[in-house]
Amino acid sequence: MLSLPAGVRACLFDLDGVLTPTAAVHAAAWKETFDGFLRQRAARVGEEFRPFDLAADYDEYVDGKPRLDGTRSFLASRDITLPEGQPDDPPTRETVQGLSARKDTAFSRRLGDGVEPFEGSVRYLRAARDAGLRRAVVSSSKHCAAVLAAAGIDGFVEARVDGIVAERERLHGKPTPDTYLCAARMLGVEPEAAAVFEDALAGVAAGHAGGFGYVVGVDRVGQADELRTHGADTVVQDLAELLDRPEPGA
C-alpha cells in the first residue's frame, strides 16, 4: 500500500527534506552566507542590518533551486545587484559566483557531521522497491551523491539527476520541470506514470508543471496550504503516512 494511483510505475524523490533532513543544513548554510554578506554590506553603506529569515526567505527564494539561482533570487528580493563573476571565484569575492561558493563551503563543512535519513522515508523507499516501482532522486544539489552515500540509502536509488547532471545537460532548475522530466526519461517512464515527492514549493510547482501522475507534498515546516496551492495532490508530514492510506481512487 503505497497510496499512489494505479498507473504510477516510478517514484521521483527530492532529496533534502524528503529523504534526508539536509534541508535544515542547507538553510543554515544559506543563513551563514547571507548574514555575513549582509552585515558587512550594511556597515559599509550605512544601512540597518536585516538578517536572512530562515522561514520566509529560505522557503521563498532559495529552497529547491540551483545554488546560483537561489543566490540571484534572494539578492533580487533585497534589491541588491552584484556582478555575476566567474565559476572559479573564491568564497571571499562579492559576486553571485563568490557568494554561491561561500554557501557551498558552509554546507560541506556542516555535512561532515553526518546524515541520518528520515526513518519513514527509508520505509517508503523499501516498500517502493519491493513493489517493483522504479526509483530516482532529483535534487538541485551537487552534493547529492555524497549525501545519499552518507545516509546509507544510495542502494535504493536507480537514477540520480542532481546539480552536476543538470549543469552537464543544461537543464533548467525547479520550478521548471526539466530535471524531473530527465529523471523520468532515465527510468523509461512517461511523466503521467511517475509520482513526484517534494517538500519545496518550487519542487511541487515543477511536478505540477511537468504533468506528472501524482505530486506528493512533504510538509516538514508547516506549509501544507502553500504546497497544495503550488500543485500538490496530497500533503503528508512524513512518507510513512502513505503506507497506511488506501490508494487514491480506491
Tab-separated table of C-alpha atoms in Angstrom:
chain	number	residue	atom	x	y	z
A	1	MET	CA	0.000	0.000	0.000
A	2	LEU	CA	1.941	2.999	-1.304
A	3	SER	CA	-1.069	5.336	-1.652
A	4	LEU	CA	-0.344	6.051	-5.316
A	5	PRO	CA	-2.684	5.983	-8.334
A	6	ALA	CA	-2.824	2.630	-10.075
A	7	GLY	CA	-0.981	3.858	-13.180
A	8	VAL	CA	2.128	5.071	-11.350
A	9	ARG	CA	5.199	2.945	-12.101
A	10	ALA	CA	8.000	5.203	-10.832
A	11	CYS	CA	8.795	7.405	-7.841
A	12	LEU	CA	10.871	10.562	-8.226
A	13	PHE	CA	12.122	11.810	-4.869
A	14	ASP	CA	13.596	15.141	-3.939
A	15	LEU	CA	16.486	14.632	-1.526
A	16	ASP	CA	16.779	17.435	1.013
A	17	GLY	CA	13.729	17.491	3.248
A	18	VAL	CA	12.118	14.412	1.674
A	19	LEU	CA	14.646	11.619	2.145
A	20	THR	CA	17.154	13.329	4.427
A	21	PRO	CA	16.968	16.246	6.887
A	22	THR	CA	19.672	18.102	4.990
A	23	ALA	CA	17.217	20.869	4.079
A	24	ALA	CA	17.980	22.238	7.558
A	25	VAL	CA	21.707	22.002	6.811
A	26	HIS	CA	21.228	23.891	3.536
A	27	ALA	CA	19.115	26.529	5.287
A	28	ALA	CA	21.759	27.057	7.980
A	29	ALA	CA	24.488	27.334	5.339
A	30	TRP	CA	22.454	29.908	3.396
A	31	LYS	CA	21.852	31.941	6.547
A	32	GLU	CA	25.535	31.888	7.457
A	33	THR	CA	26.421	33.018	3.934
A	34	PHE	CA	23.874	35.785	3.522
A	35	ASP	CA	24.071	37.115	7.079
A	36	GLY	CA	27.832	37.526	6.777
A	37	PHE	CA	27.449	39.330	3.460
A	38	LEU	CA	24.505	41.485	4.582
A	39	ARG	CA	26.202	42.500	7.837
A	40	GLN	CA	29.338	43.650	6.016
A	41	ARG	CA	27.304	45.452	3.367
A	42	ALA	CA	25.115	47.232	5.934
A	43	ALA	CA	28.176	48.520	7.778
A	44	ARG	CA	29.783	49.651	4.520
A	45	VAL	CA	26.787	51.569	3.142
A	46	GLY	CA	25.362	52.747	6.464
A	47	GLU	CA	22.130	50.729	6.361
A	48	GLU	CA	20.406	48.699	9.063
A	49	PHE	CA	21.390	45.039	9.047
A	50	ARG	CA	18.370	42.874	8.196
A	51	PRO	CA	19.280	39.191	8.555
A	52	PHE	CA	18.292	36.327	6.302
A	53	ASP	CA	14.980	34.892	7.544
A	54	LEU	CA	15.164	31.108	7.856
A	55	ALA	CA	11.421	30.757	7.294
A	56	ALA	CA	10.284	33.396	4.827
A	57	ASP	CA	13.490	33.966	2.838
A	58	TYR	CA	14.604	30.336	2.633
A	59	ASP	CA	11.223	28.984	1.529
A	60	GLU	CA	10.504	31.751	-0.961
A	61	TYR	CA	13.853	32.410	-2.598
A	62	VAL	CA	16.303	29.524	-2.316
A	63	ASP	CA	14.682	26.247	-1.259
A	64	GLY	CA	14.824	23.648	-4.025
A	65	LYS	CA	16.573	25.912	-6.525
A	66	PRO	CA	20.057	25.523	-8.011
A	67	ARG	CA	22.597	27.355	-5.865
A	68	LEU	CA	23.261	30.196	-8.315
A	69	ASP	CA	19.539	30.736	-8.906
A	70	GLY	CA	18.961	30.854	-5.151
A	71	THR	CA	21.679	33.465	-4.732
A	72	ARG	CA	20.279	35.613	-7.529
A	73	SER	CA	16.713	35.260	-6.279
A	74	PHE	CA	17.476	36.327	-2.715
A	75	LEU	CA	19.671	39.236	-3.756
A	76	ALA	CA	16.918	40.466	-6.068
A	77	SER	CA	14.436	40.313	-3.178
A	78	ARG	CA	16.635	42.839	-1.338
A	79	ASP	CA	17.214	44.968	-4.456
A	80	ILE	CA	20.915	44.102	-4.352
A	81	THR	CA	22.838	43.810	-7.610
A	82	LEU	CA	26.205	42.057	-7.709
A	83	PRO	CA	28.454	41.154	-10.644
A	84	GLU	CA	27.924	37.601	-11.859
A	85	GLY	CA	31.617	36.792	-11.512
A	86	GLN	CA	33.375	33.641	-12.696
A	87	PRO	CA	32.806	29.970	-11.734
A	88	ASP	CA	36.201	29.904	-10.008
A	89	ASP	CA	35.529	32.999	-7.860
A	90	PRO	CA	36.655	32.348	-4.262
A	91	PRO	CA	34.114	32.476	-1.407
A	92	THR	CA	35.554	35.810	-0.300
A	93	ARG	CA	34.599	37.591	-3.538
A	94	GLU	CA	31.338	39.566	-3.505
A	95	THR	CA	29.878	38.224	-6.731
A	96	VAL	CA	26.984	35.869	-7.397
A	97	GLN	CA	29.519	33.104	-8.033
A	98	GLY	CA	31.551	34.030	-4.941
A	99	LEU	CA	28.565	34.033	-2.576
A	100	SER	CA	27.413	30.722	-4.059
A	101	ALA	CA	30.868	29.269	-3.421
A	102	ARG	CA	30.672	30.577	0.154
A	103	LYS	CA	27.397	28.733	0.668
A	104	ASP	CA	28.891	25.548	-0.796
A	105	THR	CA	31.817	25.748	1.607
A	106	ALA	CA	29.489	26.272	4.578
A	107	PHE	CA	27.320	23.313	3.561
A	108	SER	CA	30.294	20.981	3.037
A	109	ARG	CA	31.640	21.838	6.483
A	110	ARG	CA	28.296	21.082	8.116
A	111	LEU	CA	27.830	17.879	6.101
A	112	GLY	CA	30.886	16.465	7.860
A	113	ASP	CA	28.768	15.998	10.980
A	114	GLY	CA	26.929	13.113	9.272
A	115	VAL	CA	23.474	12.498	7.787
A	116	GLU	CA	20.643	10.415	9.217
A	117	PRO	CA	17.795	9.728	6.762
A	118	PHE	CA	14.165	10.085	7.769
A	119	GLU	CA	13.050	6.692	9.054
A	120	GLY	CA	9.657	6.955	7.354
A	121	SER	CA	11.332	7.731	4.037
A	122	VAL	CA	13.557	4.662	4.314
A	123	ARG	CA	10.470	2.548	4.951
A	124	TYR	CA	8.803	4.035	1.892
A	125	LEU	CA	11.852	3.549	-0.304
A	126	ARG	CA	11.993	-0.096	0.736
A	127	ALA	CA	8.277	-0.566	0.075
A	128	ALA	CA	8.547	1.072	-3.362
A	129	ARG	CA	11.473	-1.175	-4.249
A	130	ASP	CA	9.670	-4.284	-3.047
A	131	ALA	CA	6.591	-3.285	-5.069
A	132	GLY	CA	8.715	-3.139	-8.232
A	133	LEU	CA	8.463	0.627	-8.761
A	134	ARG	CA	11.363	2.445	-10.432
A	135	ARG	CA	13.123	4.993	-8.204
A	136	ALA	CA	15.129	8.149	-8.854
A	137	VAL	CA	16.354	11.113	-6.841
A	138	VAL	CA	16.027	14.635	-8.253
A	139	SER	CA	17.997	17.317	-6.451
A	140	SER	CA	19.491	20.684	-7.298
A	141	SER	CA	22.458	19.910	-5.027
A	142	LYS	CA	25.845	18.962	-6.406
A	143	HIS	CA	26.378	17.062	-3.142
A	144	CYS	CA	23.516	14.656	-3.877
A	145	ALA	CA	25.657	11.523	-4.342
A	146	ALA	CA	27.663	12.266	-1.189
A	147	VAL	CA	24.508	12.822	0.868
A	148	LEU	CA	22.903	9.599	-0.397
A	149	ALA	CA	26.038	7.645	0.478
A	150	ALA	CA	26.419	9.320	3.876
A	151	ALA	CA	22.805	8.480	4.689
A	152	GLY	CA	23.240	4.885	3.525
A	153	ILE	CA	20.320	4.991	1.084
A	154	ASP	CA	22.164	5.118	-2.240
A	155	GLY	CA	21.323	1.444	-2.803
A	156	PHE	CA	17.622	2.259	-3.064
A	157	VAL	CA	18.150	4.649	-5.988
A	158	GLU	CA	18.369	3.588	-9.630
A	159	ALA	CA	18.928	7.023	-11.174
A	160	ARG	CA	20.062	10.436	-9.999
A	161	VAL	CA	19.525	13.870	-11.526
A	162	ASP	CA	21.435	16.381	-9.445
A	163	GLY	CA	23.181	19.697	-9.848
A	164	ILE	CA	26.048	18.057	-11.704
A	165	VAL	CA	23.755	16.355	-14.215
A	166	ALA	CA	21.652	19.496	-14.624
A	167	GLU	CA	24.727	21.557	-15.417
A	168	ARG	CA	26.080	18.990	-17.872
A	169	GLU	CA	22.730	18.573	-19.651
A	170	ARG	CA	21.909	22.297	-19.408
A	171	LEU	CA	18.650	21.637	-17.595
A	172	HIS	CA	16.716	24.472	-16.038
A	173	GLY	CA	16.208	24.135	-12.282
A	174	LYS	CA	12.977	23.969	-10.312
A	175	PRO	CA	10.272	25.323	-10.569
A	176	THR	CA	10.634	24.306	-14.225
A	177	PRO	CA	10.091	20.532	-14.613
A	178	ASP	CA	13.259	19.824	-16.631
A	179	THR	CA	15.132	17.803	-14.013
A	180	TYR	CA	12.109	15.679	-13.147
A	181	LEU	CA	11.388	15.041	-16.826
A	182	CYS	CA	15.015	13.975	-17.239
A	183	ALA	CA	14.674	11.507	-14.346
A	184	ALA	CA	11.519	10.027	-15.864
A	185	ARG	CA	13.354	9.510	-19.157
A	186	MET	CA	16.215	7.801	-17.327
A	187	LEU	CA	13.734	5.357	-15.812
A	188	GLY	CA	11.928	4.824	-19.107
A	189	VAL	CA	8.523	6.100	-17.992
A	190	GLU	CA	6.202	8.842	-19.170
A	191	PRO	CA	5.534	11.718	-16.742
A	192	GLU	CA	1.947	10.589	-16.135
A	193	ALA	CA	3.302	7.236	-14.915
A	194	ALA	CA	5.558	8.841	-12.292
A	195	ALA	CA	4.922	10.348	-8.865
A	196	VAL	CA	6.905	13.312	-7.561
A	197	PHE	CA	7.747	13.664	-3.865
A	198	GLU	CA	8.727	17.195	-2.833
A	199	ASP	CA	8.964	19.421	0.241
A	200	ALA	CA	9.955	22.632	-1.572
A	201	LEU	CA	7.356	24.928	-3.095
A	202	ALA	CA	9.478	25.233	-6.247
A	203	GLY	CA	9.724	21.458	-6.493
A	204	VAL	CA	5.989	20.906	-6.106
A	205	ALA	CA	5.423	23.531	-8.786
A	206	ALA	CA	7.849	21.636	-11.038
A	207	GLY	CA	5.959	18.384	-10.529
A	208	HIS	CA	2.672	20.071	-11.343
A	209	ALA	CA	4.078	21.851	-14.400
A	210	GLY	CA	5.535	18.621	-15.774
A	211	GLY	CA	2.200	16.818	-15.922
A	212	PHE	CA	3.269	14.049	-13.551
A	213	GLY	CA	0.738	11.464	-12.472
A	214	TYR	CA	0.808	12.393	-8.793
A	215	VAL	CA	2.545	15.063	-6.720
A	216	VAL	CA	3.114	14.415	-3.022
A	217	GLY	CA	3.942	17.436	-0.896
A	218	VAL	CA	6.007	16.652	2.192
A	219	ASP	CA	5.324	19.247	4.872
A	220	ARG	CA	8.240	19.394	7.307
A	221	VAL	CA	7.867	23.083	8.234
A	222	GLY	CA	4.138	23.834	8.422
A	223	GLN	CA	3.394	24.950	4.864
A	224	ALA	CA	0.717	22.443	3.869
A	225	ASP	CA	-1.581	25.057	2.346
A	226	GLU	CA	1.247	26.549	0.283
A	227	LEU	CA	2.242	23.087	-1.007
A	228	ARG	CA	-1.327	22.466	-2.160
A	229	THR	CA	-1.515	25.905	-3.766
A	230	HIS	CA	1.655	25.160	-5.733
A	231	GLY	CA	0.235	21.899	-7.093
A	232	ALA	CA	0.493	19.061	-4.555
A	233	ASP	CA	-2.223	16.410	-4.978
A	234	THR	CA	-1.796	15.354	-1.363
A	235	VAL	CA	0.297	16.543	1.582
A	236	VAL	CA	1.870	14.451	4.337
A	237	GLN	CA	4.252	15.233	7.157
A	238	ASP	CA	6.187	12.008	6.637
A	239	LEU	CA	6.261	9.447	3.827
A	240	ALA	CA	5.363	6.679	6.279
A	241	GLU	CA	1.834	8.138	6.391
A	242	LEU	CA	1.366	6.975	2.802
A	243	LEU	CA	1.970	3.358	3.770
A	244	ASP	CA	-1.230	3.277	5.813
A	245	ARG	CA	-3.564	5.050	3.395
A	246	PRO	CA	-5.827	3.494	0.759
A	247	GLU	CA	-4.709	4.100	-2.816
A	248	PRO	CA	-6.200	7.218	-4.464
A	249	GLY	CA	-9.444	6.319	-6.152
A	250	ALA	CA	-9.767	3.012	-4.289
